[in-house]
Structure formats: structure tokens, C-alpha cells
Amino acid sequence: MKPILIADIVAASGGRLLWGDGTGAVDHVVIDSREAAPGALFVPLIGERVDAHRFIPDVMEKGAACTFSSDKSIRSDSGTGIYVPDTLRALQDLAAWYRIQFQIPVIGITGSVGKTTTKEMIAAVMETKYRTVKTLRNLNSQIGLALMMFCLEDETGMAVYEMGISLPGEMDRLADIARPETAVITNIGVSHIGNLGSRERICSEKGKIITNFPGSGKLYVCGNGDLRELSAACVPYEKCRGGCETVFYGMEEDFPYYASRIRTTAAGQSFLFHYPEGEMEIHLSVMGTHNVNNAVAALALACQYEVPLEDARRALSEYQPIAMRGVVKEVHGVHIIDDTYNASPDSINSNLHALFDYSPSGQKIAVLADVLELGERSRELHQGIGHYILEEKERGRELSLLVTVGEEALAIHETVRAGSAVPAVHCQDKEEAAQEVRARMKEGDWILVKGSRGMHMDEVVERLTKE
């Protein structure tokens, strides 16, 4: 982050001084009082359990240069205090102001499934040519995206931001902060359908990522299945303030960028990438056709930003998934796929498809927990996962064992038991699930563990990988 004058902070946030003379500058922005140090701007957010305003006196004693406050009664003898009616809004306003100080390409990524992996693959490709800032950890929300803006520096040549929403209206604010010139919609599924109501509404809300496009903005949409028609009908192009060219990518031959001849290999998978000027063989060390789609998006953007495709190919061949995002852990010859960071019905089905693509030897075991935030359609959508398992069985791709955990995941269990003889066990808790799997697993098996983040299925992985 390059220093920001306190006078500019006051102006950008629409605040006014509570104490201090307003001189000086800040060189980092924090929302955690424990990270405050000399030169910091502290943003005290009001959460469900903690109002961080109570930490202002301590933060200022540590030498913080400045703090926001929505409480006019707070005072300090140190630094500068700025009154704002809403500290989160002030953080976002400052982030939006800081963003426009940089005339660099920004790529925004949204979708129901695959945002993080697509972001990581795109960033890996862009880093071969540009000094690239990318979303760290899970900083893709109303707070996180704002904080990510302050990672921009004068030397930054490109930014790749993940932009996640769960409620109506959130993308409007994210688009105002990040102002991407290029955007990717990876998928429109049913994540957060309990909040957003329908896939059409989800598409419309996520489609607002194009709002602040410049005159030559591009929207890349994974057009597989019905996504081409859905995006054409529901993306709110009328809200785009500049130009918006839509480019489809995926698995269909009439797309300008698409994959064909997908093959599973001992080291991962390979495919033929088609682009307007030719084709190229690509090798990935990760499994699943969803990752092929993600890689195609990264290659399409390599073409747009003139990254040599040989460099892009090498970057993708070296790509490894980040923690809890499809990492394969091997213990005594057993392969455990840790995809426990989060889940949706779509991502579970995609992961099951990848599980069946692994080595034909050994048992295929799936440990699945509740998908949260599905609202009134939760039971129906969990049943849909069960039906997918049954459909795969009809294709000769059969689970050796299904283990489910949680009240909602019971619907997966019931659907599979009612429609097949696939061995299925429903467990009351994570410990019981781990015990069931440990009792049956043996060398050569492949075990998928997945569920919503709130289900803490990483604890199952931890138990299974203990020596």
C-alpha cells in the first residue's frame, strides 16, 4: 500500500475530525486491533457479538495514526479520529477512492462454483507477465474486497479479484469498489438460493459485476448447459455504464474458447484447448472437468492480455490447489480429497464426477455433509445430489460407500438407499463418519470429503489422515 494522507481519508470517507489536526498519513489499514501498529488506519467494525469501537483507545496507544469512529463520544490524546456514520461504508468508500488511483487492468471473478480456483489459475497465468495482486484467503466479501484494494502499489500491473455475494444488492457495492474492466462468471448454480430466490435472480445479481465496465469491457461466461441462455436473459446489461462484449467459453465447439479430448492421466488430466488462432495441448495436475473449465477461462484471458500461451500452459501445468480446495492427501496408499472449504449442490456433483474419473482401481468413497443456505429448497436440492449419484450408477460409475453427516444430508442418504443397493451410512456427527470410513478404507482407495464450511468437515479429513 502506498501512503494515504489523512486529509484524503477524511475527504474520501465524507467524515469529519473528532480529534487531532488531520495531518500525516497512513501506510496500512486494519480491522483487527491486534494488527494495529504505528502508521495504521483502524476501522472498528460492529459485528454481531463485538463492537470494535471499544478497542480504539488501545489502538491509538499503540501508535495508530488514525481511526474511524461512528461514536462521537470516543476521544484520544493520540493520532487522529474521524467521525463517520457507518465505519464499514467508510472503509468501502476509501477503498473505492484508493482503487481509482491506479490505472491498471482489473479482472473480477464471480459465480456459484469455481471462483477461487478460477481466480488462482488466472492469477498464475497473469503472473508470468505482470506483477499481479490477487484475492488472498477468503477476502472476497463486502469487507474483504475493500481490504484487498489496499494491496495495490505503484508497481502493480494487474489485479485479479474474487467477488462473492450472498444477498441482493451486494454486487453493486463490490463493482463500485473494484471497478473491473474484465469479468468472469464461472457458473450459476443454487448457492445462496435461500437468500436470492432463484437461479435467474442469482444470475442477475452476479451479473451486476459489469456495472462499471469501461468502454471496452469484456464479460466471459462459462456457457455450458443452459448458462448461455440464462446469462443472455438475466445479466443486467442495461446497468453497464460502458461497453460489454460477452465471450463464452467451456466445452462446446461453437464457443471461441473451448476444451475437447479431455483425458484422465496418472498425474491429473489433459485436454486440447481451442482458441480463434489455433489449438494447444494442456496438462493439469488437478482432476475434474470443472477444473478444465477453469483453465479454459485462464487461457482465454491469457489471449486477451497477450500472455504467451507457452507461458500460460507452463503456469497451469504447475498449478496446485490451495488448502481445502481439492487437495489430495495420501496416507498409507489411501487418497483423501480434501474439498471441505465450502459446498453447493453443483460443486458436490462436480466433485463426485471427478472422483469417478480417478484411477479405476480402489474403492470410491464419498463423505458428504449438509449444504447450508438453501432455504425452502434444501431437501429438494439435497435429494438432487442423491439422484446424481444414482444417475452415475446407471452409467457404470458407482460409489463403493456413501457416508452422510447432518440433518439436511439425510435426504442424500435416503434417496440413494431408496434407488439402489449402494452401501450408504448416515452418521450423527463427524466422529462417527470418520470411524465408519476408517473401518472400511484400504490401500488404493479414493475418498472425497465435502460439505459447507459451517459443517467443519476438515475435522473428518484430520481424523482420516492421522497416523
PDB file of N, CA and C in Angstrom, residues 197-236:
ATOM      1  N   GLY A 197     -33.407 -16.518  -4.041  1.00  0.00           N
ATOM      2  CA  GLY A 197     -34.706 -16.903  -4.567  1.00  0.00           C
ATOM      3  C   GLY A 197     -34.745 -17.824  -5.764  1.00  0.00           C
ATOM      4  N   SER A 198     -33.883 -17.615  -6.758  1.00  0.00           N
ATOM      5  CA  SER A 198     -33.922 -18.426  -7.969  1.00  0.00           C
ATOM      6  C   SER A 198     -32.601 -18.287  -8.697  1.00  0.00           C
ATOM      7  N   ARG A 199     -32.338 -19.211  -9.633  1.00  0.00           N
ATOM      8  CA  ARG A 199     -31.120 -19.094 -10.427  1.00  0.00           C
ATOM      9  C   ARG A 199     -31.153 -17.834 -11.281  1.00  0.00           C
ATOM     10  N   GLU A 200     -32.341 -17.460 -11.765  1.00  0.00           N
ATOM     11  CA  GLU A 200     -32.455 -16.244 -12.568  1.00  0.00           C
ATOM     12  C   GLU A 200     -32.051 -15.018 -11.757  1.00  0.00           C
ATOM     13  N   ARG A 201     -32.500 -14.973 -10.505  1.00  0.00           N
ATOM     14  CA  ARG A 201     -32.145 -13.841  -9.641  1.00  0.00           C
ATOM     15  C   ARG A 201     -30.662 -13.880  -9.289  1.00  0.00           C
ATOM     16  N   ILE A 202     -30.131 -15.086  -9.063  1.00  0.00           N
ATOM     17  CA  ILE A 202     -28.699 -15.214  -8.784  1.00  0.00           C
ATOM     18  C   ILE A 202     -27.887 -14.675  -9.959  1.00  0.00           C
ATOM     19  N   CYS A 203     -28.283 -15.058 -11.180  1.00  0.00           N
ATOM     20  CA  CYS A 203     -27.578 -14.593 -12.373  1.00  0.00           C
ATOM     21  C   CYS A 203     -27.662 -13.074 -12.499  1.00  0.00           C
ATOM     22  N   SER A 204     -28.818 -12.526 -12.238  1.00  0.00           N
ATOM     23  CA  SER A 204     -28.993 -11.085 -12.333  1.00  0.00           C
ATOM     24  C   SER A 204     -28.115 -10.343 -11.332  1.00  0.00           C
ATOM     25  N   GLU A 205     -28.083 -10.850 -10.098  1.00  0.00           N
ATOM     26  CA  GLU A 205     -27.282 -10.194  -9.059  1.00  0.00           C
ATOM     27  C   GLU A 205     -25.796 -10.308  -9.366  1.00  0.00           C
ATOM     28  N   LYS A 206     -25.338 -11.495  -9.718  1.00  0.00           N
ATOM     29  CA  LYS A 206     -23.917 -11.668 -10.020  1.00  0.00           C
ATOM     30  C   LYS A 206     -23.540 -10.911 -11.291  1.00  0.00           C
ATOM     31  N   GLY A 207     -24.484 -10.818 -12.225  1.00  0.00           N
ATOM     32  CA  GLY A 207     -24.228 -10.118 -13.475  1.00  0.00           C
ATOM     33  C   GLY A 207     -23.964  -8.633 -13.310  1.00  0.00           C
ATOM     34  N   LYS A 208     -24.309  -8.078 -12.155  1.00  0.00           N
ATOM     35  CA  LYS A 208     -24.038  -6.663 -11.907  1.00  0.00           C
ATOM     36  C   LYS A 208     -22.551  -6.364 -11.800  1.00  0.00           C
ATOM     37  N   ILE A 209     -21.727  -7.396 -11.879  1.00  0.00           N
ATOM     38  CA  ILE A 209     -20.281  -7.207 -11.884  1.00  0.00           C
ATOM     39  C   ILE A 209     -19.838  -6.325 -13.049  1.00  0.00           C
ATOM     40  N   ILE A 210     -20.678  -6.223 -14.099  1.00  0.00           N
ATOM     41  CA  ILE A 210     -20.321  -5.430 -15.288  1.00  0.00           C
ATOM     42  C   ILE A 210     -20.647  -3.951 -15.129  1.00  0.00           C
ATOM     43  N   THR A 211     -21.227  -3.547 -14.018  1.00  0.00           N
ATOM     44  CA  THR A 211     -21.797  -2.197 -13.873  1.00  0.00           C
ATOM     45  C   THR A 211     -20.834  -1.090 -14.259  1.00  0.00           C
ATOM     46  N   ASN A 212     -19.599  -1.159 -13.782  1.00  0.00           N
ATOM     47  CA  ASN A 212     -18.648  -0.064 -14.007  1.00  0.00           C
ATOM     48  C   ASN A 212     -17.643  -0.364 -15.109  1.00  0.00           C
ATOM     49  N   PHE A 213     -18.027  -1.234 -16.046  1.00  0.00           N
ATOM     50  CA  PHE A 213     -17.140  -1.516 -17.165  1.00  0.00           C
ATOM     51  C   PHE A 213     -16.800  -0.228 -17.921  1.00  0.00           C
ATOM     52  N   PRO A 214     -15.551  -0.139 -18.404  1.00  0.00           N
ATOM     53  CA  PRO A 214     -15.214   0.983 -19.291  1.00  0.00           C
ATOM     54  C   PRO A 214     -15.791   0.728 -20.684  1.00  0.00           C
ATOM     55  N   GLY A 215     -15.403   1.529 -21.632  1.00  0.00           N
ATOM     56  CA  GLY A 215     -15.973   1.401 -22.967  1.00  0.00           C
ATOM     57  C   GLY A 215     -15.668   0.098 -23.663  1.00  0.00           C
ATOM     58  N   SER A 216     -14.613  -0.605 -23.229  1.00  0.00           N
ATOM     59  CA  SER A 216     -14.212  -1.835 -23.914  1.00  0.00           C
ATOM     60  C   SER A 216     -14.243  -3.047 -22.981  1.00  0.00           C
ATOM     61  N   GLY A 217     -15.168  -3.072 -22.037  1.00  0.00           N
ATOM     62  CA  GLY A 217     -15.225  -4.173 -21.087  1.00  0.00           C
ATOM     63  C   GLY A 217     -15.622  -5.489 -21.724  1.00  0.00           C
ATOM     64  N   LYS A 218     -15.143  -6.608 -21.102  1.00  0.00           N
ATOM     65  CA  LYS A 218     -15.489  -7.941 -21.587  1.00  0.00           C
ATOM     66  C   LYS A 218     -16.001  -8.795 -20.439  1.00  0.00           C
ATOM     67  N   LEU A 219     -17.063  -9.532 -20.726  1.00  0.00           N
ATOM     68  CA  LEU A 219     -17.618 -10.485 -19.771  1.00  0.00           C
ATOM     69  C   LEU A 219     -17.456 -11.880 -20.344  1.00  0.00           C
ATOM     70  N   TYR A 220     -16.694 -12.725 -19.630  1.00  0.00           N
ATOM     71  CA  TYR A 220     -16.524 -14.127 -20.016  1.00  0.00           C
ATOM     72  C   TYR A 220     -17.508 -14.967 -19.211  1.00  0.00           C
ATOM     73  N   VAL A 221     -18.289 -15.779 -19.897  1.00  0.00           N
ATOM     74  CA  VAL A 221     -19.299 -16.611 -19.248  1.00  0.00           C
ATOM     75  C   VAL A 221     -19.063 -18.068 -19.636  1.00  0.00           C
ATOM     76  N   CYS A 222     -18.987 -18.951 -18.618  1.00  0.00           N
ATOM     77  CA  CYS A 222     -18.946 -20.374 -18.906  1.00  0.00           C
ATOM     78  C   CYS A 222     -20.330 -20.762 -19.427  1.00  0.00           C
ATOM     79  N   GLY A 223     -20.423 -21.077 -20.722  1.00  0.00           N
ATOM     80  CA  GLY A 223     -21.726 -21.230 -21.357  1.00  0.00           C
ATOM     81  C   GLY A 223     -22.260 -22.646 -21.403  1.00  0.00           C
ATOM     82  N   ASN A 224     -21.633 -23.565 -20.679  1.00  0.00           N
ATOM     83  CA  ASN A 224     -22.086 -24.961 -20.717  1.00  0.00           C
ATOM     84  C   ASN A 224     -23.539 -25.080 -20.265  1.00  0.00           C
ATOM     85  N   GLY A 225     -24.221 -26.116 -20.776  1.00  0.00           N
ATOM     86  CA  GLY A 225     -25.607 -26.348 -20.369  1.00  0.00           C
ATOM     87  C   GLY A 225     -26.494 -25.192 -20.774  1.00  0.00           C
ATOM     88  N   ASP A 226     -27.263 -24.684 -19.819  1.00  0.00           N
ATOM     89  CA  ASP A 226     -28.201 -23.597 -20.132  1.00  0.00           C
ATOM     90  C   ASP A 226     -27.634 -22.227 -19.801  1.00  0.00           C
ATOM     91  N   LEU A 227     -26.328 -22.152 -19.484  1.00  0.00           N
ATOM     92  CA  LEU A 227     -25.780 -20.889 -18.993  1.00  0.00           C
ATOM     93  C   LEU A 227     -25.712 -19.815 -20.064  1.00  0.00           C
ATOM     94  N   ARG A 228     -25.589 -20.224 -21.317  1.00  0.00           N
ATOM     95  CA  ARG A 228     -25.583 -19.217 -22.384  1.00  0.00           C
ATOM     96  C   ARG A 228     -26.935 -18.520 -22.435  1.00  0.00           C
ATOM     97  N   GLU A 229     -28.009 -19.299 -22.423  1.00  0.00           N
ATOM     98  CA  GLU A 229     -29.350 -18.711 -22.481  1.00  0.00           C
ATOM     99  C   GLU A 229     -29.683 -17.964 -21.196  1.00  0.00           C
ATOM    100  N   LEU A 230     -29.281 -18.545 -20.059  1.00  0.00           N
ATOM    101  CA  LEU A 230     -29.581 -17.908 -18.773  1.00  0.00           C
ATOM    102  C   LEU A 230     -28.905 -16.550 -18.657  1.00  0.00           C
ATOM    103  N   SER A 231     -27.637 -16.485 -19.029  1.00  0.00           N
ATOM    104  CA  SER A 231     -26.912 -15.215 -18.920  1.00  0.00           C
ATOM    105  C   SER A 231     -27.454 -14.183 -19.905  1.00  0.00           C
ATOM    106  N   ALA A 232     -27.799 -14.635 -21.102  1.00  0.00           N
ATOM    107  CA  ALA A 232     -28.346 -13.694 -22.085  1.00  0.00           C
ATOM    108  C   ALA A 232     -29.648 -13.075 -21.592  1.00  0.00           C
ATOM    109  N   ALA A 233     -30.443 -13.862 -20.870  1.00  0.00           N
ATOM    110  CA  ALA A 233     -31.740 -13.375 -20.405  1.00  0.00           C
ATOM    111  C   ALA A 233     -31.639 -12.575 -19.113  1.00  0.00           C
ATOM    112  N   CYS A 234     -30.640 -12.889 -18.269  1.00  0.00           N
ATOM    113  CA  CYS A 234     -30.676 -12.362 -16.899  1.00  0.00           C
ATOM    114  C   CYS A 234     -29.554 -11.399 -16.524  1.00  0.00           C
ATOM    115  N   VAL A 235     -28.428 -11.417 -17.225  1.00  0.00           N
ATOM    116  CA  VAL A 235     -27.381 -10.438 -16.903  1.00  0.00           C
ATOM    117  C   VAL A 235     -27.935  -9.046 -17.200  1.00  0.00           C
ATOM    118  N   PRO A 236     -27.874  -8.110 -16.247  1.00  0.00           N
ATOM    119  CA  PRO A 236     -28.485  -6.787 -16.455  1.00  0.00           C
ATOM    120  C   PRO A 236     -27.592  -5.857 -17.276  1.00  0.00           C
TER     121      PRO A 236
END
